[in-house]
mmCIF file of C-alpha atoms and ligand atoms in Angstrom:
data_model
loop_
_atom_site.group_PDB
_atom_site.id
_atom_site.type_symbol
_atom_site.label_atom_id
_atom_site.label_comp_id
_atom_site.label_asym_id
_atom_site.label_seq_id
_atom_site.Cartn_x
_atom_site.Cartn_y
_atom_site.Cartn_z
ATOM 1 C CA MET A 1 15.768 -16.116 -3.948
ATOM 2 C CA LEU A 2 17.190 -16.890 -7.397
ATOM 3 C CA HIS A 3 16.160 -19.200 -10.201
ATOM 4 C CA THR A 4 18.850 -21.739 -10.911
ATOM 5 C CA PRO A 5 18.959 -24.346 -13.714
ATOM 6 C CA GLU A 6 17.687 -26.894 -11.113
ATOM 7 C CA SER A 7 14.757 -24.741 -9.982
ATOM 8 C CA ALA A 8 13.858 -23.967 -13.601
ATOM 9 C CA ALA A 9 13.679 -27.725 -14.277
ATOM 10 C CA GLN A 10 11.502 -28.230 -11.181
ATOM 11 C CA PRO A 11 9.387 -25.085 -10.880
ATOM 12 C CA VAL A 12 7.184 -26.331 -7.991
ATOM 13 C CA ARG A 13 9.423 -26.135 -4.937
ATOM 14 C CA SER A 14 8.539 -27.750 -1.617
ATOM 15 C CA ILE A 15 9.186 -26.144 1.755
ATOM 16 C CA ALA A 16 11.951 -27.813 3.784
ATOM 17 C CA GLU A 17 13.398 -27.285 7.249
ATOM 18 C CA GLY A 18 15.690 -24.201 7.334
ATOM 19 C CA ASP A 19 14.006 -22.575 4.323
ATOM 20 C CA LEU A 20 13.086 -18.913 4.279
ATOM 21 C CA VAL A 21 9.325 -18.404 3.819
ATOM 22 C CA VAL A 22 7.556 -15.091 3.350
ATOM 23 C CA VAL A 23 4.325 -15.383 5.325
ATOM 24 C CA TYR A 24 1.643 -13.275 3.671
ATOM 25 C CA GLU A 25 -1.230 -11.973 5.778
ATOM 26 C CA GLY A 26 -2.077 -9.116 3.393
ATOM 27 C CA TYR A 27 -0.261 -7.053 0.734
ATOM 28 C CA ASP A 28 0.868 -4.658 3.454
ATOM 29 C CA ASN A 29 1.546 -7.296 6.112
ATOM 30 C CA MET A 30 4.198 -9.938 5.421
ATOM 31 C CA LYS A 31 6.916 -11.507 7.554
ATOM 32 C CA ALA A 32 10.145 -13.413 6.862
ATOM 33 C CA VAL A 33 10.177 -16.754 8.700
ATOM 34 C CA ARG A 34 12.934 -19.381 8.847
ATOM 35 C CA VAL A 35 11.231 -22.807 9.008
ATOM 36 C CA ALA A 36 12.104 -24.980 12.032
ATOM 37 C CA ALA A 37 10.412 -28.359 12.624
ATOM 38 C CA ASN A 38 9.412 -27.391 16.186
ATOM 39 C CA GLY A 39 8.625 -23.732 15.393
ATOM 40 C CA ASN A 40 5.263 -21.983 15.464
ATOM 41 C CA TYR A 41 4.023 -18.887 13.647
ATOM 42 C CA ASN A 42 1.526 -16.922 15.747
ATOM 43 C CA ASN A 43 -0.742 -14.080 14.711
ATOM 44 C CA LYS A 44 -4.218 -12.802 15.590
ATOM 45 C CA TYR A 45 -5.760 -15.615 13.511
ATOM 46 C CA GLY A 46 -4.125 -18.343 15.597
ATOM 47 C CA THR A 47 -1.117 -20.642 15.700
ATOM 48 C CA PHE A 48 0.479 -22.190 12.614
ATOM 49 C CA PRO A 49 2.956 -25.006 13.426
ATOM 50 C CA HIS A 50 5.877 -25.007 10.952
ATOM 51 C CA LYS A 51 5.816 -28.809 10.777
ATOM 52 C CA ASP A 52 2.483 -28.552 8.878
ATOM 53 C CA TRP A 53 4.314 -26.555 6.187
ATOM 54 C CA LEU A 54 7.083 -29.104 5.532
ATOM 55 C CA GLY A 55 6.821 -30.756 2.127
ATOM 56 C CA ARG A 56 4.089 -28.399 0.945
ATOM 57 C CA PRO A 57 4.743 -26.337 -2.205
ATOM 58 C CA TYR A 58 5.547 -22.640 -1.920
ATOM 59 C CA GLY A 59 2.368 -20.688 -2.687
ATOM 60 C CA SER A 60 0.286 -22.908 -0.353
ATOM 61 C CA LYS A 61 -2.422 -21.661 1.959
ATOM 62 C CA ALA A 62 -1.756 -22.637 5.589
ATOM 63 C CA VAL A 63 -4.726 -22.865 7.962
ATOM 64 C CA ALA A 64 -4.449 -22.067 11.699
ATOM 65 C CA LYS A 65 -4.686 -24.919 14.215
ATOM 66 C CA LYS A 66 -7.964 -23.448 15.515
ATOM 67 C CA GLY A 67 -10.379 -20.892 14.107
ATOM 68 C CA GLY A 68 -9.950 -21.327 10.332
ATOM 69 C CA GLY A 69 -7.637 -18.292 9.846
ATOM 70 C CA TRP A 70 -5.134 -18.643 6.994
ATOM 71 C CA VAL A 71 -1.891 -17.218 5.623
ATOM 72 C CA LEU A 72 0.007 -17.765 2.356
ATOM 73 C CA LEU A 73 3.473 -19.339 2.330
ATOM 74 C CA LEU A 74 5.462 -17.543 -0.381
ATOM 75 C CA ALA A 75 8.901 -18.200 -1.800
ATOM 76 C CA PRO A 76 11.299 -15.297 -1.108
ATOM 77 C CA THR A 77 12.109 -13.021 -4.050
ATOM 78 C CA PRO A 78 14.028 -9.714 -4.079
ATOM 79 C CA GLU A 79 10.680 -7.857 -4.227
ATOM 80 C CA LEU A 80 9.247 -9.716 -1.211
ATOM 81 C CA TRP A 81 12.566 -9.369 0.627
ATOM 82 C CA THR A 82 12.279 -5.574 0.277
ATOM 83 C CA ALA A 83 8.853 -5.832 1.953
ATOM 84 C CA VAL A 84 10.065 -7.921 4.917
ATOM 85 C CA LEU A 85 13.739 -7.049 5.574
ATOM 86 C CA ARG A 86 14.932 -5.453 8.811
ATOM 87 C CA HIS A 87 15.582 -1.763 8.181
ATOM 88 C CA ARG A 88 19.028 -0.689 9.302
ATOM 89 C CA THR A 89 18.823 2.416 7.088
ATOM 90 C CA GLN A 90 16.360 4.081 4.732
ATOM 91 C CA ILE A 91 15.815 1.676 1.858
ATOM 92 C CA LEU A 92 14.764 1.749 -1.775
ATOM 93 C CA TYR A 93 11.287 0.345 -2.489
ATOM 94 C CA VAL A 94 10.027 -1.635 -5.428
ATOM 95 C CA ALA A 95 8.814 1.366 -7.483
ATOM 96 C CA ASP A 96 12.282 2.983 -7.542
ATOM 97 C CA ILE A 97 14.069 -0.381 -7.708
ATOM 98 C CA SER A 98 12.213 -1.471 -10.833
ATOM 99 C CA MET A 99 13.081 1.796 -12.587
ATOM 100 C CA VAL A 100 16.747 1.512 -11.507
ATOM 101 C CA VAL A 101 17.072 -2.053 -12.835
ATOM 102 C CA ALA A 102 15.325 -1.174 -16.097
ATOM 103 C CA ARG A 103 17.154 2.111 -16.812
ATOM 104 C CA LEU A 104 20.583 0.828 -15.813
ATOM 105 C CA GLU A 105 19.807 -1.696 -18.611
ATOM 106 C CA LEU A 106 20.975 -4.596 -16.449
ATOM 107 C CA ARG A 107 21.101 -8.086 -17.864
ATOM 108 C CA PRO A 108 22.689 -11.433 -16.988
ATOM 109 C CA GLY A 109 26.483 -11.046 -17.008
ATOM 110 C CA ALA A 110 26.519 -7.300 -16.239
ATOM 111 C CA VAL A 111 28.897 -5.764 -13.685
ATOM 112 C CA VAL A 112 27.434 -3.173 -11.295
ATOM 113 C CA LEU A 113 29.050 -0.926 -8.682
ATOM 114 C CA GLU A 114 26.851 0.228 -5.798
ATOM 115 C CA SER A 115 27.335 2.545 -2.804
ATOM 116 C CA GLY A 116 26.120 2.630 -0.041
ATOM 117 C CA THR A 117 24.886 -0.854 0.587
ATOM 118 C CA GLY A 118 22.642 0.216 3.492
ATOM 119 C CA SER A 119 20.105 -2.556 4.274
ATOM 120 C CA GLY A 120 20.749 -4.337 0.986
ATOM 121 C CA SER A 121 17.248 -3.818 -0.352
ATOM 122 C CA LEU A 122 18.347 -2.703 -3.836
ATOM 123 C CA THR A 123 21.346 -5.059 -3.881
ATOM 124 C CA HIS A 124 19.064 -8.137 -3.917
ATOM 125 C CA SER A 125 17.369 -6.955 -7.119
ATOM 126 C CA LEU A 126 20.668 -5.928 -8.724
ATOM 127 C CA ALA A 127 22.066 -9.394 -8.001
ATOM 128 C CA ARG A 128 19.114 -11.201 -9.549
ATOM 129 C CA ALA A 129 19.259 -8.986 -12.640
ATOM 130 C CA VAL A 130 22.928 -9.795 -13.348
ATOM 131 C CA ALA A 131 22.771 -13.509 -12.329
ATOM 132 C CA PRO A 132 24.102 -16.052 -13.032
ATOM 133 C CA THR A 133 27.364 -14.739 -14.528
ATOM 134 C CA GLY A 134 27.444 -11.032 -13.572
ATOM 135 C CA HIS A 135 28.556 -9.417 -10.315
ATOM 136 C CA VAL A 136 27.554 -6.646 -7.911
ATOM 137 C CA TRP A 137 30.391 -4.858 -6.099
ATOM 138 C CA THR A 138 28.788 -2.966 -3.249
ATOM 139 C CA PHE A 139 30.593 -0.471 -0.965
ATOM 140 C CA GLU A 140 29.543 0.643 2.513
ATOM 141 C CA PHE A 141 31.601 2.721 4.960
ATOM 142 C CA HIS A 142 29.711 1.627 8.098
ATOM 143 C CA GLU A 143 31.501 -1.508 9.376
ATOM 144 C CA GLN A 144 28.561 -3.251 11.055
ATOM 145 C CA ARG A 145 26.202 -2.543 8.148
ATOM 146 C CA ALA A 146 28.730 -3.938 5.702
ATOM 147 C CA GLN A 147 29.098 -7.105 7.807
ATOM 148 C CA MET A 148 25.376 -7.628 8.298
ATOM 149 C CA ALA A 149 24.663 -7.103 4.612
ATOM 150 C CA ALA A 150 27.378 -9.619 3.629
ATOM 151 C CA LYS A 151 25.876 -12.177 6.067
ATOM 152 C CA GLU A 152 22.367 -11.708 4.659
ATOM 153 C CA PHE A 153 23.521 -12.005 1.028
ATOM 154 C CA GLU A 154 25.192 -15.279 1.973
ATOM 155 C CA GLU A 155 22.117 -16.597 3.820
ATOM 156 C CA ASN A 156 19.858 -15.629 0.926
ATOM 157 C CA GLY A 157 21.979 -17.487 -1.607
ATOM 158 C CA LEU A 158 23.548 -14.402 -3.227
ATOM 159 C CA GLY A 159 27.063 -14.863 -1.838
ATOM 160 C CA GLY A 160 28.563 -15.744 -5.225
ATOM 161 C CA LEU A 161 27.007 -12.741 -6.942
ATOM 162 C CA VAL A 162 27.668 -9.933 -4.457
ATOM 163 C CA THR A 163 30.866 -8.690 -2.818
ATOM 164 C CA VAL A 164 30.560 -6.207 0.057
ATOM 165 C CA THR A 165 33.551 -3.990 0.824
ATOM 166 C CA GLN A 166 33.904 -1.494 3.639
ATOM 167 C CA ARG A 167 35.082 1.762 2.047
ATOM 168 C CA ASP A 168 34.387 5.500 2.107
ATOM 169 C CA ILE A 169 33.379 6.060 -1.506
ATOM 170 C CA GLU A 170 32.808 9.801 -1.278
ATOM 171 C CA GLU A 171 36.384 10.294 -0.051
ATOM 172 C CA GLY A 172 38.266 7.534 -1.889
ATOM 173 C CA GLY A 173 36.097 6.825 -4.974
ATOM 174 C CA PHE A 174 35.792 3.287 -6.352
ATOM 175 C CA PRO A 175 38.988 1.137 -6.356
ATOM 176 C CA GLU A 176 41.251 1.563 -9.353
ATOM 177 C CA GLU A 177 40.821 -2.064 -10.451
ATOM 178 C CA MET A 178 37.194 -1.216 -11.275
ATOM 179 C CA HIS A 179 38.181 1.366 -13.896
ATOM 180 C CA GLY A 180 36.550 0.672 -17.263
ATOM 181 C CA ARG A 181 34.848 -2.499 -15.945
ATOM 182 C CA ALA A 182 31.355 -1.409 -14.902
ATOM 183 C CA ASP A 183 28.223 -1.615 -17.038
ATOM 184 C CA GLY A 184 26.403 0.422 -14.429
ATOM 185 C CA VAL A 185 26.987 2.489 -11.264
ATOM 186 C CA PHE A 186 24.355 3.200 -8.650
ATOM 187 C CA LEU A 187 24.796 5.732 -5.803
ATOM 188 C CA ASP A 188 22.591 6.225 -2.723
ATOM 189 C CA LEU A 189 24.910 8.586 -0.818
ATOM 190 C CA PRO A 190 24.579 12.025 0.793
ATOM 191 C CA LYS A 191 26.912 13.661 -1.776
ATOM 192 C CA PRO A 192 26.712 11.607 -4.988
ATOM 193 C CA TYR A 193 28.177 14.470 -7.039
ATOM 194 C CA LYS A 194 31.534 13.931 -5.283
ATOM 195 C CA VAL A 195 31.680 10.391 -6.750
ATOM 196 C CA VAL A 196 30.783 11.301 -10.353
ATOM 197 C CA PRO A 197 34.445 11.642 -11.582
ATOM 198 C CA SER A 198 35.263 8.176 -10.158
ATOM 199 C CA ALA A 199 32.046 6.710 -11.667
ATOM 200 C CA ALA A 200 33.065 8.196 -15.042
ATOM 201 C CA ARG A 201 36.376 6.321 -14.852
ATOM 202 C CA CYS A 202 34.654 3.019 -13.970
ATOM 203 C CA ILE A 203 31.715 2.959 -16.421
ATOM 204 C CA ARG A 204 32.532 1.645 -19.908
ATOM 205 C CA ALA A 205 31.425 3.776 -22.867
ATOM 206 C CA ASP A 206 27.637 3.467 -23.354
ATOM 207 C CA GLY A 207 27.201 2.240 -19.760
ATOM 208 C CA MET A 208 24.693 3.813 -17.358
ATOM 209 C CA PHE A 209 24.865 5.875 -14.157
ATOM 210 C CA CYS A 210 22.106 6.396 -11.586
ATOM 211 C CA ALA A 211 21.963 8.367 -8.313
ATOM 212 C CA PHE A 212 19.104 8.405 -5.822
ATOM 213 C CA SER A 213 18.719 11.710 -3.912
ATOM 214 C CA PRO A 214 15.924 12.799 -1.600
ATOM 215 C CA CYS A 215 16.634 16.526 -2.162
ATOM 216 C CA ILE A 216 16.588 18.481 -5.400
ATOM 217 C CA GLU A 217 19.718 20.487 -4.398
ATOM 218 C CA GLN A 218 21.738 17.242 -4.548
ATOM 219 C CA VAL A 219 20.198 16.534 -7.954
ATOM 220 C CA HIS A 220 21.311 19.939 -9.321
ATOM 221 C CA ARG A 221 24.894 19.396 -8.218
ATOM 222 C CA THR A 222 24.917 15.813 -9.546
ATOM 223 C CA CYS A 223 23.634 16.934 -12.965
ATOM 224 C CA GLU A 224 26.362 19.594 -13.165
ATOM 225 C CA ALA A 225 29.019 17.012 -12.296
ATOM 226 C CA LEU A 226 27.636 14.535 -14.846
ATOM 227 C CA ASN A 227 27.674 17.157 -17.558
ATOM 228 C CA ALA A 228 31.287 18.037 -16.756
ATOM 229 C CA ASN A 229 32.438 14.376 -16.721
ATOM 230 C CA GLY A 230 31.427 12.997 -20.093
ATOM 231 C CA PHE A 231 27.828 11.923 -19.417
ATOM 232 C CA ARG A 232 24.903 12.719 -21.725
ATOM 233 C CA ASP A 233 21.180 11.944 -21.875
ATOM 234 C CA ILE A 234 20.893 13.154 -18.263
ATOM 235 C CA ARG A 235 17.381 12.626 -16.897
ATOM 236 C CA THR A 236 15.874 13.079 -13.447
ATOM 237 C CA MET A 237 12.601 11.399 -12.513
ATOM 238 C CA GLU A 238 10.378 10.877 -9.498
ATOM 239 C CA ILE A 239 8.536 7.570 -9.346
ATOM 240 C CA LEU A 240 5.055 7.709 -7.801
ATOM 241 C CA VAL A 241 2.751 4.687 -7.663
ATOM 242 C CA ARG A 242 -1.040 4.722 -7.396
ATOM 243 C CA GLN A 243 -2.602 1.376 -6.503
ATOM 244 C CA HIS A 244 -6.269 0.810 -7.347
ATOM 245 C CA GLU A 245 -8.820 -1.398 -5.626
ATOM 246 C CA VAL A 246 -11.363 -3.064 -7.922
ATOM 247 C CA SER A 247 -14.604 -4.312 -6.336
ATOM 248 C CA ARG A 248 -18.317 -4.881 -6.945
ATOM 249 C CA GLN A 249 -20.690 -2.333 -5.448
ATOM 250 C CA MET A 250 -24.378 -1.388 -5.700
ATOM 251 C CA LEU A 251 -24.589 1.900 -7.622
ATOM 252 C CA ILE A 252 -27.471 4.087 -8.903
ATOM 253 C CA THR A 253 -26.930 4.690 -12.616
ATOM 254 C CA ASP A 254 -30.262 6.333 -13.627
ATOM 255 C CA LEU A 255 -29.793 9.720 -11.998
ATOM 256 C CA ASP A 256 -32.775 11.277 -13.890
ATOM 257 C CA ALA A 257 -35.285 8.970 -12.178
ATOM 258 C CA PRO A 258 -36.737 10.169 -8.864
ATOM 259 C CA PRO A 259 -35.214 8.620 -5.760
ATOM 260 C CA ALA A 260 -36.851 5.392 -4.664
ATOM 261 C CA GLY A 261 -39.291 5.867 -1.742
ATOM 262 C CA PRO A 262 -38.627 4.350 1.636
ATOM 263 C CA THR A 263 -38.441 0.571 1.824
ATOM 264 C CA LYS A 264 -41.173 -1.391 3.619
ATOM 265 C CA LYS A 265 -38.889 -1.727 6.636
ATOM 266 C CA GLN A 266 -38.227 2.030 6.697
ATOM 267 C CA GLN A 267 -42.005 2.662 6.403
ATOM 268 C CA ARG A 268 -42.711 0.338 9.356
ATOM 269 C CA GLN A 269 -40.009 2.051 11.436
ATOM 270 C CA ALA A 270 -41.436 5.509 10.630
ATOM 271 C CA GLN A 271 -44.973 4.359 11.545
ATOM 272 C CA SER A 272 -43.958 2.955 14.899
ATOM 273 C CA ALA A 273 -41.854 6.071 15.660
ATOM 274 C CA ALA A 274 -44.917 8.249 14.883
ATOM 275 C CA ALA A 275 -47.142 6.053 17.079
ATOM 276 C CA ARG A 276 -44.683 6.318 19.976
ATOM 277 C CA ALA A 277 -44.508 10.117 19.598
ATOM 278 C CA ALA A 278 -48.323 10.386 19.539
ATOM 279 C CA LYS A 279 -48.576 8.272 22.680
ATOM 280 C CA ARG A 280 -46.021 10.444 24.485
ATOM 281 C CA GLN A 281 -47.957 13.574 23.465
ATOM 282 C CA LYS A 282 -51.259 12.071 24.680
ATOM 283 C CA ILE A 283 -49.802 11.206 28.063
ATOM 284 C CA ALA A 284 -48.258 14.663 28.414
ATOM 285 C CA GLY A 285 -51.595 16.303 27.380
ATOM 286 C CA GLY A 286 -53.550 14.148 29.874
ATOM 287 C CA GLU A 287 -51.194 15.111 32.707
ATOM 288 C CA ALA A 288 -51.486 18.807 31.831
ATOM 289 C CA ALA A 289 -55.313 18.590 31.718
ATOM 290 C CA ALA A 290 -55.421 16.715 35.026
ATOM 291 C CA ALA A 291 -53.183 19.330 36.627
ATOM 292 C CA ALA A 292 -55.323 22.136 35.202
ATOM 293 C CA ALA A 293 -58.516 20.528 36.555
ATOM 294 C CA ALA A 294 -56.956 20.170 39.996
ATOM 295 C CA GLU A 295 -55.851 23.823 40.101
ATOM 296 C CA GLY A 296 -59.073 25.368 38.740
ATOM 297 C CA PRO A 297 -59.916 27.454 35.600
ATOM 298 C CA GLU A 298 -57.147 30.087 36.219
ATOM 299 C CA ALA A 299 -54.542 27.413 35.665
ATOM 300 C CA ALA A 300 -55.743 26.535 32.101
ATOM 301 C CA PRO A 301 -52.897 26.260 29.644
ATOM 302 C CA ALA A 302 -52.178 29.072 27.140
ATOM 303 C CA GLY A 303 -54.469 28.794 24.114
ATOM 304 C CA GLY A 304 -57.358 27.450 26.227
ATOM 305 C CA SER A 305 -60.368 29.619 27.100
ATOM 306 C CA PRO A 306 -59.301 31.660 30.129
ATOM 307 C CA GLU A 307 -62.801 32.548 31.281
ATOM 308 C CA GLY A 308 -64.237 29.153 30.369
ATOM 309 C CA THR A 309 -66.475 30.864 27.772
ATOM 310 C CA ALA A 310 -66.029 28.314 24.965
ATOM 311 C CA GLY A 311 -69.068 26.007 25.124
ATOM 312 C CA ALA A 312 -69.336 22.255 24.416
ATOM 313 C CA GLY A 313 -70.985 22.878 20.992
ATOM 314 C CA ASP A 314 -68.013 24.999 19.803
ATOM 315 C CA SER A 315 -65.486 22.353 20.749
ATOM 316 C CA GLN A 316 -67.462 19.604 18.940
ATOM 317 C CA GLN A 317 -67.516 21.662 15.735
ATOM 318 C CA GLN A 318 -63.806 22.325 15.983
ATOM 319 C CA GLU A 319 -63.114 18.612 16.465
ATOM 320 C CA GLN A 320 -65.221 17.712 13.398
ATOM 321 C CA GLY A 321 -63.340 20.247 11.256
ATOM 322 C CA GLU A 322 -60.008 18.874 12.402
ATOM 323 C CA GLN A 323 -61.058 15.314 11.544
ATOM 324 C CA GLN A 324 -62.116 16.346 8.030
ATOM 325 C CA GLY A 325 -58.817 18.142 7.456
ATOM 326 C CA GLU A 326 -56.931 15.073 8.660
ATOM 327 C CA GLN A 327 -58.857 12.782 6.257
ATOM 328 C CA GLN A 328 -58.191 15.100 3.310
ATOM 329 C CA ARG A 329 -54.494 15.210 4.054
ATOM 330 C CA ALA A 330 -54.316 11.398 4.354
ATOM 331 C CA ALA A 331 -56.192 10.991 1.013
ATOM 332 C CA ALA A 332 -53.841 13.442 -0.734
ATOM 333 C CA GLN A 333 -50.808 11.645 0.692
ATOM 334 C CA GLN A 334 -52.112 8.257 -0.478
ATOM 335 C CA ALA A 335 -52.797 9.610 -3.987
ATOM 336 C CA GLN A 336 -49.255 11.000 -4.148
ATOM 337 C CA GLN A 337 -47.773 7.679 -3.026
ATOM 338 C CA GLU A 338 -49.794 5.772 -5.656
ATOM 339 C CA GLN A 339 -48.639 8.188 -8.358
ATOM 340 C CA GLN A 340 -45.005 7.787 -7.289
ATOM 341 C CA ALA A 341 -45.335 4.001 -7.227
ATOM 342 C CA GLN A 342 -46.202 4.063 -10.946
ATOM 343 C CA GLN A 343 -43.139 6.103 -11.951
ATOM 344 C CA PRO A 344 -39.748 4.408 -12.572
ATOM 345 C CA VAL A 345 -37.476 5.110 -9.608
ATOM 346 C CA GLN A 346 -33.696 4.933 -9.069
ATOM 347 C CA GLN A 347 -32.737 1.280 -8.764
ATOM 348 C CA PRO A 348 -29.236 0.448 -7.486
ATOM 349 C CA GLN A 349 -27.378 -1.888 -9.877
ATOM 350 C CA ARG A 350 -24.420 -4.144 -9.169
ATOM 351 C CA GLN A 351 -21.377 -2.559 -10.883
ATOM 352 C CA VAL A 352 -17.634 -3.175 -10.987
ATOM 353 C CA VAL A 353 -15.891 -0.048 -9.647
ATOM 354 C CA HIS A 354 -12.333 0.961 -8.861
ATOM 355 C CA LYS A 355 -10.762 3.559 -6.611
ATOM 356 C CA PRO A 356 -7.182 4.505 -5.690
ATOM 357 C CA VAL A 357 -6.115 3.199 -2.297
ATOM 358 C CA PRO A 358 -3.351 4.638 -0.119
ATOM 359 C CA PHE A 359 -0.371 2.376 -0.672
ATOM 360 C CA GLY A 360 3.378 2.763 -0.653
ATOM 361 C CA ARG A 361 5.124 6.061 -0.258
ATOM 362 C CA GLY A 362 4.623 9.392 -1.910
ATOM 363 C CA HIS A 363 7.896 11.217 -2.506
ATOM 364 C CA THR A 364 10.906 9.065 -1.636
ATOM 365 C CA GLY A 365 13.487 10.752 -3.833
ATOM 366 C CA TYR A 366 14.672 11.598 -7.328
ATOM 367 C CA LEU A 367 16.463 9.208 -9.640
ATOM 368 C CA THR A 368 19.010 10.823 -11.929
ATOM 369 C CA PHE A 369 20.164 8.701 -14.877
ATOM 370 C CA ALA A 370 22.912 9.439 -17.382
ATOM 371 C CA ARG A 371 24.763 7.616 -20.164
ATOM 372 C CA ARG A 372 28.572 7.545 -20.375
ATOM 373 C CA VAL A 373 29.660 8.541 -23.858
ATOM 374 C CA ALA A 374 32.949 7.594 -25.503
ATOM 375 C CA ALA A 375 35.620 10.308 -25.153
HETATM 376 C C1 LIG B 1 20.161 5.181 2.491
HETATM 377 S S1 LIG B 1 21.350 3.984 2.775
HETATM 378 C C2 LIG B 1 21.303 2.998 1.312
HETATM 379 C C3 LIG B 1 20.092 2.089 1.248
HETATM 380 C C4 LIG B 1 20.123 1.096 0.133
HETATM 381 N N1 LIG B 1 20.043 1.750 -1.162
HETATM 382 C C5 LIG B 1 19.001 0.081 0.273
HETATM 383 O O1 LIG B 1 18.144 0.014 -0.633
HETATM 384 O O2 LIG B 1 18.962 -0.619 1.290
HETATM 385 C C6 LIG B 1 22.827 4.886 2.562
HETATM 386 C C7 LIG B 1 24.046 4.115 3.026
HETATM 387 O O3 LIG B 1 25.194 4.777 2.540
HETATM 388 C C8 LIG B 1 26.209 4.664 3.508
HETATM 389 N N2 LIG B 1 27.187 5.738 3.257
HETATM 390 C C9 LIG B 1 27.041 7.062 3.520
HETATM 391 N N3 LIG B 1 28.133 7.728 3.119
HETATM 392 C C10 LIG B 1 28.987 6.815 2.598
HETATM 393 C C11 LIG B 1 30.274 6.883 2.020
HETATM 394 N N4 LIG B 1 30.903 8.057 1.933
HETATM 395 N N5 LIG B 1 30.825 5.759 1.548
HETATM 396 C C12 LIG B 1 30.192 4.574 1.650
HETATM 397 N N6 LIG B 1 28.976 4.443 2.201
HETATM 398 C C13 LIG B 1 28.377 5.536 2.673
HETATM 399 C C14 LIG B 1 25.455 4.792 4.814
HETATM 400 O O4 LIG B 1 26.209 4.207 5.886
HETATM 401 C C15 LIG B 1 24.171 4.039 4.531
HETATM 402 O O5 LIG B 1 24.259 2.709 4.933
#
């Protein structure tokens, strides 16, 4: 989870038994897996025996036993941990976390106070930011959550950087021994404004405060408390992320040109559809004529000659006229097609395009930052 002097000297790390691996199936589908020599990872692409992963560098592509499906084997980081951890509470996500770490101005050696610990999502990033010589003191009033968080920090190699204490911070404030020692305080509590006086006593002059609140009413009360307790440069922000997908697509760029005519395949399909329709009409016409002949002249269809007065000569003339009309229409259509064929038409071109894709959350909450000024 953390870079140590040893890992910096040997940046390509190999996967060993007992290691935590983040198995990546897609940016929105990752899982935390503890490697066991006889373990298997199963998904819809197949079975991936853990023993095939041993000794391979993190960042490798693992292929399923059958079928050719693959996953990526990633080294755990605080960011990936946030994507795979078990939610015991609402958590902070990477967009808010990155702003918190940046605006609390955290650096190696810094001391941070946090409450509540919740699922420990933010705590992992706080710990990495202050490593190797800083410390995160995190306070949670829910006994089981505090215990589970402490266990996970230990398992993820953060035990020396994080201390979890069970305590009601809204009622009791931070412990007195923290007064004047904190470079930063972070609150994710229902009533952060109640803790502002205690935070003011703990943060050294020029240190930073941040509270995360889902509702704007909490923000108003927190800002009032900050103003009354020696904080300045008070700023509230909402962090929204828009992810874009970049891909190659066929696009028409010359919109002034007439649309391209049907393709040869489309023309063939239209011709055979027309032929089928004509055949159906002919059969239907033949059946109607046969029925009319069987029932006598009274049964002639509408539009025919009811008294049988139209002679053979008349019908021949009519047929000839229809044929001529048909030929003229066909000739005009062909001339139009030839004319169109000579004009430039819209030609799709391969282009690189991008579009926003739904990813991450919309509103999660407001971050309120403030700087402690010297009295
Ligand atoms: C939303 S969760 C914090 C999530 C955390 N920021 C994360 O990223 O995983 C809020 C936590 O505050 C704890 N909490 C609520 N009131 C508290 C209080 N008065 N003192 C200490 N912890 C409290 C809750 O038990 C809960 O675990």
